[in-house]
Amino acid sequence: MARPAAPPAPGPPRSAPPGAVALHPPRFAPLRPPRGRPALPGPPRPERCRGRARQRAPGVARDRRGGAAGGTRERPAGDGTGGAGPRAGPGTAGGGRDRRGGAAGGTRERPARTGVTSPRPAEEPRVRGHVGPPGRQGALRIRTGGMAEREGGNPEGAAPVPAGPQAPELSREEKLQLRKEKKQQKKKKRSEKGPSTESAELCAPPEAGQPRAAAQPTSPPAPADGPGDSEKPAGGKSKAELRAERRAKQEAERAQKQARKAELSQAATTAKPRQSPTEPQSMVKRLPEHVQVDDPAAQRKLAKKLERQQVPLRQDYGTKVNLFSHLHQYSRKKPLTQQMSIPSTVIHPAVVRLGLQYSQGIINGSNARCIALLEVFKQLIRDYSTPPNEELSRDLVAKLKPHISFLNQCRPLSASMGNAIKFLKKEISCLPDTLREDEAKEKLQDVIDKYLREKIVLAAEAISRSAFEKINDHDVILVYGCSSLVNRTLCDAHAKKGRAFRVIVVDSRPRLEGRETLRRLVRRGIHCTYVMINAISYVLPEVSKVLLGAHALLANGSVMSRVGTSQIALVSKAYNVPVLVCCETYKFCERVQTDSFVSNELDDPDDLIVLRKGQAQLGGWAENKSLRLLNLVYDVTPPDLVDLVITDLGMIPCTSVPVVLRVKNVDQ
Amino acid sequence: MSTEDLIETFRAQLRDDPDVASAVAAIRALLGFLRQDRGETIQGLRNSLRDAIDTLSRVDSSVAVSSGGELFLRFISLTSLEYSDYSKCKEIMIERGEIFLTKVSLSRNKIAKLCHPFIRDGARILTHAYSRVVLRVLEAAVESKKRFSVFVTESQPDEAGQKMAKALRKLNIPVTVILDAAVGYIMEKVDLVLVGAEGVVESGGIINKIGTNQIAVCAKAQNKPFYVVAESFKFVRLFPLNQQDVPDRFKYKADTLKTGQNLTEEHPWIDYTSPSLITLLFTDLGVLTPSAVSDELIKLYL
């Protein structure tokens, strides 16, 4: 398991080692890889990845085996720590224990002391969760901390139970029951950290006896006997025993909780929103973490989650403007890779490379980022191998999670990436059981290719064609920033040689992306003018239409795009110039936003420091207590400023975005 | 059926029933064409129908004819792939064509029923040029015993407003004919504006007789509701951004287009009113806001 002599290639191959990216890479150097699909490193490293996958399996199961791992710490520590050694990282006691538990769990899979079937007791409940009818969507939620308690409850080296594929089909009620039990355990754990006054009630035995009797009929009676009967004889008895023990524990906890609730309801005047523990969890909408940076509780949760996934937590940099204190602000000089050992054993090197490319601004633009992401995921899937006793459909999704967290830490995910990830997770979890691993992997690769081709490449072509109808002879078209879709539209229109038009490129600091647009259009021979955004009132009287790209289209018709877009739309409206937005349907979001504050991205404030005549203006901004720099990335344009949205489904008004979303949901 | 016969049928329909919408007449002609078609394949049938629609658009260049024809074609070809026997297919298509025609002929009454409650007792209505749907709506209002008065714009260059005034006088509605230029003057006196439409575009805006845009802008400036009545076969998959963006084939009469002279010297017959100026649209699909039109269009066309 330990790989101290790992292959020397670092995370981002072919470019500088991680230390060197601390410098600002030249942003507009022509040596930058072209926008769009990045070139990926050469051949995958199968043996290493397989090992990693095997390592990952116990890694993922860490929290589940937490209790058991504690017990097995006496195991060959050399073996376990050998694997855990290189992973220095943010190691806390709990984390260390998890890792070692993971490694130990991994070693357990090898010829274990208690015999071949000894790991089964720890695995058995999880295996139970696996087996079931297709349509395992709900079953994905099974992996919770609740497992830890159950493991703790299992006696070590219990009688062997059958391996995964032989376990019987769980009835639906049984699975529901399992899920509910786990949720209760989680809630109980959470509330344990709450007011300490309740802790006294936790150890109230007399109430336990009474409600237990009452609680007995509430537990579904059928599954109690059902699986017991249908189980294969080998481990049937012990399973039933374990289940009975577990159920007894559940009821005790439930009773305590109800007793506690009774106390609370007497004391408190407000009613609890959640009803009895047997009810399914209510659909409470939670704010995403990335807009709750000033909430310490949310940040602690995030830190814990990242620690569990072994992804380093990126620190914020510099004082933020008060209005945006709920957002992250990172420094480009401190990439995430400085906080982790390279090669990382948890994160695939292609993903590390991608994360660096995102955080350093090498890959920019929502289409480019999404394409790069999907290509890297294809590589991940290629290098993935299912650990034994795991289902690909479930395990792969779990494996993807730390990578997604890592990428999120490098740079907040864009809407296009979010939709692509959602799609991929759905595809993975809908894989039929009957496929072999290589078949499944190939199917996933095909699915990803299809998504790329249809939603991005073909959509761009369709949009280009529709937009061509709107470009008339002798048009003056204004574009802003750098949008791959708009550039493609203009280049195609020029190539068709039917229309004579000229382009005004508007640019803004600090990104100066308009220069890239200018470069591309001039290369094709399109007549261009270049202005900065403060000059738009000057040029707009001669403009016939404005063509903009979008980062995302929100459900109320608002357009989320590079900062400066709403300004252009506003001034264009004042001059009665039609504003056209080009956006593929895969960027449509269910979110609703009416302003640019609630959810945005803060870029490195040091970008605003400008070097003029050898002097760095604003260079000492950090020392000045009353100076804050704000480098926003996105802004939101209200729908009444946009005249037309050109999508791959045709030309629609801004207000019809929810219709498209509805049609898409129906399709799926 | 030859092209001349088709055009003759179309013209005959318009002559015999002056009250019929030109799109309905076109659809009737197309149905006759479909019955007499001698083709053997579905694809051939669709192609010949498309040619027929083109022919009719060249006779009458209004938006409604082309949109009505397009919708007719879509409606009848929805089930064309289910039957392998061509003659059975054709029968089904003819049947569906009849259904479409019946639905379309009933649309005016449906709209009148939806719209007349918006006309209150004592209302003063402003309308533009000659619209048969508006006439039907006002007729329904009279039938429900409401008293109101109407201002009609003269609507040059063909003085269609006078025709409208005559028809209204027959219904015993007090009517005043005003100059096109007097719309800004009269706007403070009216309570609501009611116009028809030749075409309803994807953005929710309308294409109507020239002068409609002016009326809409004045109404908006004085906060008067601007209502549009249109049948659903007038929904067309255009998306003009401004007046210039409306295709030339709709702006000018068919004869003018055929002569091929310089169109910049010609006066356009229609203009485009943007959806921000329209309050509500009354259609046989219901009472819609301009943003709901796109929703309906997606349903109709997809």
XYZ file of N, CA, C and O in Angstrom, chain A residues 59-209:
604
model
N -10.104 4.769 1.832
C -10.123 6.184 2.198
C -11.532 6.703 2.276
O -11.916 7.398 3.191
N -12.305 6.332 1.286
C -13.702 6.790 1.285
C -14.456 6.165 2.428
O -15.302 6.770 3.055
N -14.128 4.958 2.689
C -14.852 4.254 3.741
C -14.372 4.652 5.113
O -14.797 4.131 6.102
N -13.450 5.620 5.110
C -12.867 6.032 6.375
C -13.872 6.330 7.442
O -13.811 5.820 8.524
N -14.776 7.217 7.083
C -15.686 7.649 8.130
C -16.559 6.500 8.584
O -16.982 6.430 9.706
N -16.789 5.594 7.658
C -17.618 4.474 8.053
C -16.885 3.544 8.974
O -17.449 2.987 9.879
N -15.612 3.373 8.682
C -14.891 2.414 9.510
C -14.254 3.086 10.707
O -13.405 2.567 11.341
N -14.638 4.314 10.919
C -13.998 5.072 11.993
C -13.932 4.287 13.279
O -12.893 4.115 13.875
N -15.075 3.789 13.639
C -15.118 3.053 14.902
C -14.246 1.830 14.844
O -13.451 1.552 15.729
N -14.352 1.114 13.756
C -13.568 -0.121 13.644
C -12.097 0.195 13.586
O -11.277 -0.495 14.160
N -11.797 1.294 12.888
C -10.378 1.627 12.734
C -9.738 1.882 14.080
O -8.600 1.511 14.329
N -10.517 2.511 14.912
C -9.970 2.754 16.254
C -9.551 1.451 16.896
O -8.512 1.327 17.507
N -10.398 0.481 16.649
C -10.080 -0.805 17.253
C -8.887 -1.474 16.605
O -8.149 -2.208 17.233
N -8.673 -1.206 15.346
C -7.608 -1.933 14.656
C -6.321 -1.154 14.569
O -5.478 -1.445 13.768
N -6.204 -0.162 15.378
C -4.979 0.605 15.272
C -3.760 -0.197 15.643
O -2.649 0.144 15.333
N -4.000 -1.264 16.361
C -2.865 -2.097 16.750
C -2.337 -2.870 15.572
O -1.305 -3.511 15.658
N -3.045 -2.830 14.472
C -2.649 -3.583 13.298
C -1.281 -3.137 12.817
O -0.775 -2.132 13.262
N -0.712 -3.913 11.900
C 0.640 -3.547 11.414
C 0.717 -2.068 11.102
O 0.332 -1.607 10.055
N 1.199 -1.344 12.080
C 1.219 0.102 11.932
C 2.166 0.516 10.827
O 1.931 1.459 10.108
N 3.260 -0.244 10.718
C 4.232 0.108 9.680
C 3.573 0.134 8.314
O 3.767 1.050 7.524
N 2.772 -0.866 8.099
C 2.099 -0.938 6.802
C 1.178 0.251 6.610
O 1.204 0.941 5.605
N 0.395 0.486 7.681
C -0.586 1.566 7.547
C 0.072 2.920 7.430
O -0.240 3.701 6.531
N 1.012 3.191 8.308
C 1.603 4.530 8.273
C 2.464 4.709 7.046
O 2.674 5.819 6.597
N 2.962 3.584 6.527
C 3.735 3.721 5.297
C 2.898 4.406 4.232
O 3.343 5.295 3.525
N 1.644 3.979 4.211
C 0.779 4.610 3.219
C 0.394 6.001 3.664
O 0.225 6.905 2.860
N 0.269 6.179 4.957
C -0.200 7.480 5.435
C 0.936 8.480 5.527
O 0.703 9.664 5.574
N 2.168 7.960 5.571
C 3.323 8.824 5.779
C 3.392 10.011 4.827
O 3.344 11.149 5.245
N 3.495 9.732 3.530
C 3.662 10.839 2.585
C 2.535 11.856 2.691
O 2.687 13.000 2.362
N 1.410 11.410 3.155
C 0.309 12.348 3.268
C 0.464 13.129 4.545
O -0.266 12.949 5.485
N 1.420 13.979 4.600
C 1.619 14.781 5.807
C 0.405 15.656 6.026
O -0.430 15.373 6.844
N 0.292 16.627 5.238
C -0.895 17.460 5.141
C -1.504 17.930 6.447
O -0.905 17.796 7.513
N -2.658 18.458 6.389
C -3.336 18.913 7.615
C -3.808 17.720 8.406
O -4.907 17.252 8.219
N -2.920 17.224 9.222
C -3.278 16.013 9.965
C -3.704 16.356 11.375
O -2.934 16.863 12.176
N -4.942 16.122 11.662
C -5.388 16.236 13.047
C -5.490 14.838 13.608
O -5.364 13.860 12.890
N -5.752 14.769 14.867
C -5.802 13.441 15.493
C -6.878 12.599 14.828
O -6.666 11.468 14.444
N -8.001 13.226 14.672
C -9.095 12.475 14.065
C -8.751 12.072 12.649
O -8.969 10.961 12.222
N -8.146 13.032 11.955
C -7.796 12.748 10.571
C -6.793 11.616 10.504
O -6.888 10.720 9.697
N -5.843 11.675 11.418
C -4.827 10.629 11.408
C -5.463 9.289 11.643
O -5.199 8.303 10.987
N -6.356 9.316 12.569
C -6.994 8.044 12.870
C -7.772 7.560 11.667
O -7.745 6.403 11.325
N -8.412 8.474 11.021
C -9.178 8.064 9.846
C -8.278 7.445 8.818
O -8.591 6.413 8.255
N -7.180 8.124 8.592
C -6.315 7.636 7.531
C -5.760 6.282 7.873
O -5.712 5.387 7.062
N -5.334 6.213 9.097
C -4.764 4.929 9.453
C -5.840 3.881 9.419
O -5.623 2.765 9.014
N -6.977 4.285 9.869
C -8.066 3.320 9.813
C -8.292 2.884 8.386
O -8.512 1.732 8.094
N -8.186 3.881 7.517
C -8.378 3.542 6.122
C -7.323 2.578 5.635
O -7.612 1.563 5.020
N -6.101 2.904 5.951
C -5.028 2.027 5.490
C -5.166 0.666 6.127
O -5.026 -0.367 5.485
N -5.494 0.719 7.389
C -5.655 -0.569 8.079
C -6.803 -1.335 7.464
O -6.726 -2.536 7.258
N -7.827 -0.592 7.150
C -8.937 -1.266 6.507
C -8.491 -1.869 5.185
O -8.873 -2.962 4.821
N -7.617 -1.116 4.541
C -7.111 -1.625 3.273
C -6.316 -2.888 3.489
O -6.454 -3.870 2.775
N -5.515 -2.855 4.502
C -4.747 -4.079 4.735
C -5.663 -5.217 5.109
O -5.374 -6.370 4.902
N -6.772 -4.851 5.665
C -7.647 -5.944 6.060
C -8.134 -6.725 4.861
O -8.478 -7.860 4.964
N -8.174 -6.057 3.764
C -8.646 -6.777 2.604
C -7.660 -7.845 2.180
O -8.011 -8.796 1.533
N -6.422 -7.607 2.491
C -5.432 -8.650 2.207
C -5.670 -9.795 3.179
O -6.522 -9.680 4.037
N -4.928 -10.892 3.003
C -5.158 -12.023 3.937
C -5.131 -11.525 5.375
O -4.117 -11.171 5.927
N -6.295 -11.427 5.932
C -6.421 -10.862 7.269
C -6.231 -11.948 8.313
O -6.253 -13.139 8.015
N -6.078 -11.457 9.538
C -5.789 -12.414 10.592
C -6.981 -13.298 10.864
O -6.853 -14.474 11.154
N -8.119 -12.693 10.813
C -9.283 -13.473 11.184
C -9.854 -14.244 10.005
O -10.958 -14.701 10.044
N -9.115 -14.340 8.947
C -9.627 -15.138 7.847
C -10.200 -14.290 6.727
O -10.383 -13.087 6.853
N -10.461 -14.931 5.676
C -10.855 -14.216 4.448
C -12.112 -13.393 4.647
O -12.264 -12.305 4.136
N -12.999 -13.940 5.418
C -14.292 -13.268 5.492
C -14.387 -12.296 6.641
O -15.441 -11.774 6.907
N -13.278 -12.033 7.300
C -13.415 -11.170 8.466
C -13.803 -9.739 8.124
O -14.507 -9.129 8.882
N -13.358 -9.159 7.045
C -13.777 -7.778 6.793
C -15.275 -7.655 6.651
O -15.828 -6.595 6.726
N -15.891 -8.771 6.433
C -17.303 -8.671 6.086
C -18.148 -7.985 7.132
O -19.039 -7.239 6.791
N -17.899 -8.231 8.398
C -18.791 -7.578 9.366
C -18.813 -6.072 9.193
O -19.856 -5.455 9.217
N -17.648 -5.483 8.941
C -17.649 -4.033 8.740
C -18.317 -3.695 7.427
O -19.022 -2.714 7.309
N -18.094 -4.535 6.478
C -18.617 -4.213 5.146
C -20.090 -4.512 5.038
O -20.807 -3.935 4.255
N -20.513 -5.443 5.832
C -21.838 -6.027 5.579
C -22.955 -4.996 5.522
O -23.744 -4.996 4.610
N -23.005 -4.051 6.459
C -24.125 -3.113 6.346
C -24.029 -2.299 5.065
O -25.014 -2.024 4.426
N -22.813 -1.959 4.696
C -22.671 -1.163 3.491
C -23.090 -1.975 2.279
O -23.749 -1.500 1.389
N -22.676 -3.215 2.292
C -23.057 -4.086 1.183
C -24.554 -4.169 1.100
O -25.145 -4.138 0.044
N -25.167 -4.206 2.263
C -26.621 -4.273 2.288
C -27.193 -3.090 1.551
O -28.126 -3.182 0.813
N -26.597 -1.952 1.800
C -27.091 -0.756 1.154
C -26.960 -0.832 -0.348
O -27.742 -0.275 -1.082
N -25.908 -1.511 -0.788
C -25.685 -1.592 -2.228
C -26.768 -2.350 -2.927
O -27.284 -1.961 -3.933
N -27.009 -3.533 -2.399
C -27.894 -4.423 -3.133
C -29.297 -3.883 -3.080
O -29.753 -3.394 -2.069
N -29.937 -3.973 -4.144
C -31.304 -3.462 -4.152
C -31.799 -3.368 -5.568
O -31.060 -3.628 -6.516
N -33.005 -2.960 -5.715
C -33.554 -2.820 -7.067
C -32.858 -1.685 -7.783
O -32.254 -0.830 -7.150
N -32.899 -1.687 -9.075
C -32.324 -0.551 -9.803
C -33.052 0.729 -9.446
O -34.050 0.704 -8.787
N -32.550 1.826 -9.937
C -33.131 3.080 -9.449
C -32.581 3.359 -8.083
O -33.275 3.536 -7.107
N -31.256 3.351 -8.043
C -30.629 3.465 -6.736
C -30.361 4.904 -6.370
O -29.515 5.186 -5.563
N -31.057 5.818 -7.000
C -30.791 7.232 -6.731
C -30.816 7.506 -5.252
O -29.903 8.048 -4.682
N -31.890 7.131 -4.657
C -32.018 7.426 -3.235
C -30.946 6.741 -2.436
O -30.457 7.245 -1.450
N -30.528 5.567 -2.900
C -29.582 4.796 -2.117
C -28.233 5.483 -2.004
O -27.455 5.169 -1.141
N -27.963 6.436 -2.901
C -26.664 7.117 -2.811
C -26.516 7.842 -1.502
O -25.439 8.079 -1.029
N -27.644 8.217 -0.934
C -27.545 8.989 0.289
C -27.189 8.131 1.470
O -27.128 8.602 2.575
N -26.983 6.858 1.250
C -26.755 5.967 2.373
C -25.445 6.275 3.059
O -25.308 6.107 4.242
N -24.469 6.752 2.309
C -23.199 6.916 2.997
C -23.245 8.131 3.906
O -23.184 9.274 3.468
N -23.406 7.900 5.130
C -23.418 8.963 6.123
C -22.568 8.534 7.289
O -22.111 7.396 7.355
N -22.420 9.442 8.216
C -21.615 9.111 9.388
C -22.239 8.035 10.222
O -21.605 7.441 11.085
N -23.503 7.794 9.970
C -24.195 6.820 10.805
C -23.539 5.469 10.789
O -23.649 4.699 11.728
N -22.842 5.213 9.724
C -22.198 3.922 9.603
C -21.228 3.685 10.744
O -21.049 2.580 11.196
N -20.593 4.794 11.169
C -19.541 4.641 12.185
C -20.099 3.978 13.425
O -19.498 3.075 13.998
N -21.290 4.454 13.803
C -21.858 3.874 15.026
C -22.089 2.402 14.858
O -21.864 1.597 15.734
N -22.599 2.093 13.662
C -22.939 0.696 13.445
C -21.711 -0.174 13.492
O -21.733 -1.250 14.025
N -20.641 0.355 12.906
C -19.420 -0.431 12.931
C -18.982 -0.640 14.355
O -18.557 -1.698 14.761
N -19.084 0.467 15.090
C -18.663 0.360 16.497
C -19.448 -0.716 17.211
O -18.943 -1.423 18.070
N -20.719 -0.813 16.801
C -21.547 -1.783 17.492
C -21.188 -3.216 17.130
O -21.452 -4.137 17.879
N -20.593 -3.376 15.939
C -20.315 -4.758 15.525
C -19.147 -5.321 16.289
O -18.118 -4.676 16.430
N -19.280 -6.487 16.742
C -18.124 -7.124 17.403
C -17.067 -7.446 16.359
O -17.377 -7.838 15.259
N -15.845 -7.233 16.736
C -14.758 -7.498 15.804
C -14.648 -8.982 15.559
O -14.881 -9.782 16.468
N -14.337 -9.328 14.363
C -14.144 -10.746 14.067
C -15.411 -11.544 14.287
O -15.380 -12.665 14.769
N -16.526 -10.925 13.919
C -17.779 -11.683 14.101
C -17.838 -12.797 13.078
O -17.000 -12.898 12.190
N -18.858 -13.583 13.193
C -18.984 -14.709 12.270
C -19.063 -14.214 10.848
O -19.628 -13.159 10.584
N -18.493 -14.923 9.933
C -18.459 -14.443 8.543
C -19.866 -14.333 7.974
O -20.751 -15.108 8.296
N -19.999 -13.365 7.128
C -21.294 -13.190 6.456
C -21.023 -13.232 4.959
O -19.898 -13.032 4.529
N -21.993 -13.490 4.164
C -21.754 -13.649 2.718
C -21.234 -12.359 2.088
O -21.489 -11.270 2.568
N -20.513 -12.536 1.024
C -19.941 -11.392 0.307
C -21.041 -10.654 -0.439
O -22.175 -11.105 -0.517
N -20.678 -9.511 -0.977
C -21.643 -8.588 -1.566
C -22.593 -9.213 -2.565
O -23.796 -9.241 -2.353
N -22.070 -9.737 -3.614
C -22.982 -10.178 -4.683
C -23.955 -11.258 -4.238
O -24.966 -11.463 -4.871
N -23.630 -11.921 -3.145
C -24.531 -12.991 -2.751
C -25.616 -12.484 -1.809
O -26.569 -13.155 -1.532
N -25.452 -11.263 -1.281
C -26.445 -10.783 -0.310
C -27.781 -10.642 -0.996
O -27.856 -10.302 -2.177
N -28.850 -10.844 -0.240
C -30.161 -10.870 -0.875
C -30.654 -9.469 -1.180
O -30.113 -8.487 -0.708
N -31.700 -9.419 -1.910
C -32.340 -8.152 -2.240
C -32.992 -7.597 -0.995
O -33.719 -8.297 -0.298
N -32.724 -6.339 -0.742
C -33.363 -5.718 0.401
C -34.723 -5.232 -0.026
O -34.896 -4.708 -1.099
N -35.656 -5.372 0.881
C -36.954 -4.795 0.551
C -36.858 -3.286 0.702
O -35.971 -2.754 1.361
N -37.787 -2.646 0.094
C -37.773 -1.197 0.096
C -37.894 -0.631 1.497
O -37.224 0.324 1.857
N -38.759 -1.288 2.274
C -38.944 -0.761 3.626
C -37.681 -0.914 4.444
O -37.335 -0.050 5.254
N -37.005 -2.008 4.200
C -35.776 -2.231 4.939
C -34.768 -1.125 4.642
O -34.137 -0.575 5.535
N -34.660 -0.816 3.368
C -33.695 0.224 3.012
C -34.107 1.561 3.599
O -33.298 2.324 4.094
N -35.385 1.849 3.533
C -35.891 3.100 4.108
C -35.572 3.151 5.586
O -35.158 4.163 6.126
N -35.780 2.026 6.225
C -35.529 1.940 7.659
C -34.067 2.212 7.946
O -33.719 2.979 8.835
N -33.202 1.597 7.148
C -31.770 1.821 7.333
C -31.442 3.292 7.224
O -30.695 3.844 8.018
N -32.017 3.892 6.197
C -31.718 5.295 5.961
C -32.181 6.152 7.110
O -31.490 7.061 7.553
N -33.388 5.843 7.555
C -33.916 6.648 8.659
C -33.054 6.504 9.886
O -32.772 7.467 10.589
N -32.613 5.260 10.139
C -31.773 5.048 11.318
C -30.509 5.892 11.228
O -30.113 6.548 12.188
N -29.938 5.863 10.058
C -28.708 6.620 9.910
C -28.936 8.093 10.127
O -28.142 8.786 10.760
N -30.047 8.574 9.565
C -30.322 10.007 9.716
C -30.514 10.358 11.173
O -30.068 11.404 11.639
N -31.187 9.501 11.869
C -31.379 9.794 13.287
C -30.064 9.841 14.008
O -29.843 10.697 14.870
N -29.198 8.905 13.677
C -27.905 8.910 14.349
C -27.173 10.202 14.077
O -26.558 10.779 14.965
N -27.269 10.621 12.822
C -26.600 11.893 12.481
C -27.185 13.035 13.275
O -26.475 13.872 13.815
N -28.494 13.066 13.319
C -29.128 14.161 14.055
C -28.737 14.103 15.509
O -28.494 15.110 16.152
N -28.700 12.902 15.995
C -28.352 12.754 17.400
C -26.942 13.272 17.633
O -26.698 13.998 18.596
N -26.046 12.916 16.745
C -24.671 13.398 16.915
C -24.627 14.905 16.905
O -23.960 15.529 17.714
N -25.377 15.483 15.956
C -25.373 16.944 15.852
C -25.936 17.591 17.089
O -25.421 18.561 17.606
N -27.021 17.029 17.562
C -27.639 17.655 18.723
C -26.822 17.422 19.969
O -26.906 18.167 20.923
N -25.993 16.395 19.937
C -25.126 16.169 21.097
C -24.181 17.332 21.284
O -23.801 17.678 22.389
N -23.798 17.930 20.158
C -22.894 19.068 20.285
C -23.632 20.330 20.683
O -23.050 21.361 20.918
N -24.947 20.229 20.713
C -25.753 21.403 21.050
C -25.707 21.719 22.518
O -24.692 21.504 23.199
N -26.812 22.265 23.035
C -26.812 22.667 24.455
C -26.482 21.494 25.352
O -27.048 20.419 25.229
N -25.605 21.760 26.278
C -25.140 20.662 27.117
C -26.196 20.248 28.110
O -26.127 19.213 28.727
N -27.192 21.106 28.311
C -28.239 20.755 29.264
C -28.952 19.490 28.839
O -29.456 18.742 29.652
N -29.007 19.287 27.551
C -29.713 18.108 27.072
C -28.931 16.853 27.366
O -29.475 15.764 27.353
N -27.643 17.006 27.621
C -26.835 15.799 27.773
C -27.299 14.978 28.959
O -27.186 13.777 28.987
N -27.860 15.684 29.928
C -28.342 14.932 31.108
C -29.438 13.974 30.680
O -29.469 12.819 31.098
N -30.315 14.459 29.797
C -31.439 13.620 29.399
C -31.005 12.452 28.543
O -31.730 11.494 28.408
N -29.826 12.586 27.977
C -29.385 11.520 27.092
C -29.267 10.207 27.839
O -29.505 9.146 27.324
N -28.835 10.321 29.105
C -28.620 9.087 29.847
C -29.803 8.773 30.722
O -29.676 8.376 31.880
N -30.977 9.008 30.207
C -32.164 8.742 31.040
C -32.689 7.377 30.700
O -33.403 7.203 29.723
N -32.361 6.409 31.471
C -32.789 5.049 31.138
C -34.275 4.795 31.350
O -34.880 4.097 30.572
N -34.860 5.378 32.398
C -36.249 4.952 32.637
C -37.141 5.258 31.461
O -38.000 4.461 31.109
N -36.962 6.411 30.828
C -37.829 6.731 29.700
C -37.559 5.809 28.542
O -38.415 5.570 27.722
N -36.328 5.295 28.518
C -35.975 4.470 27.360
C -36.823 3.220 27.330
O -37.283 2.789 26.283
N -37.029 2.677 28.541
C -37.749 1.397 28.542
C -39.156 1.556 28.026
O -39.643 0.782 27.208
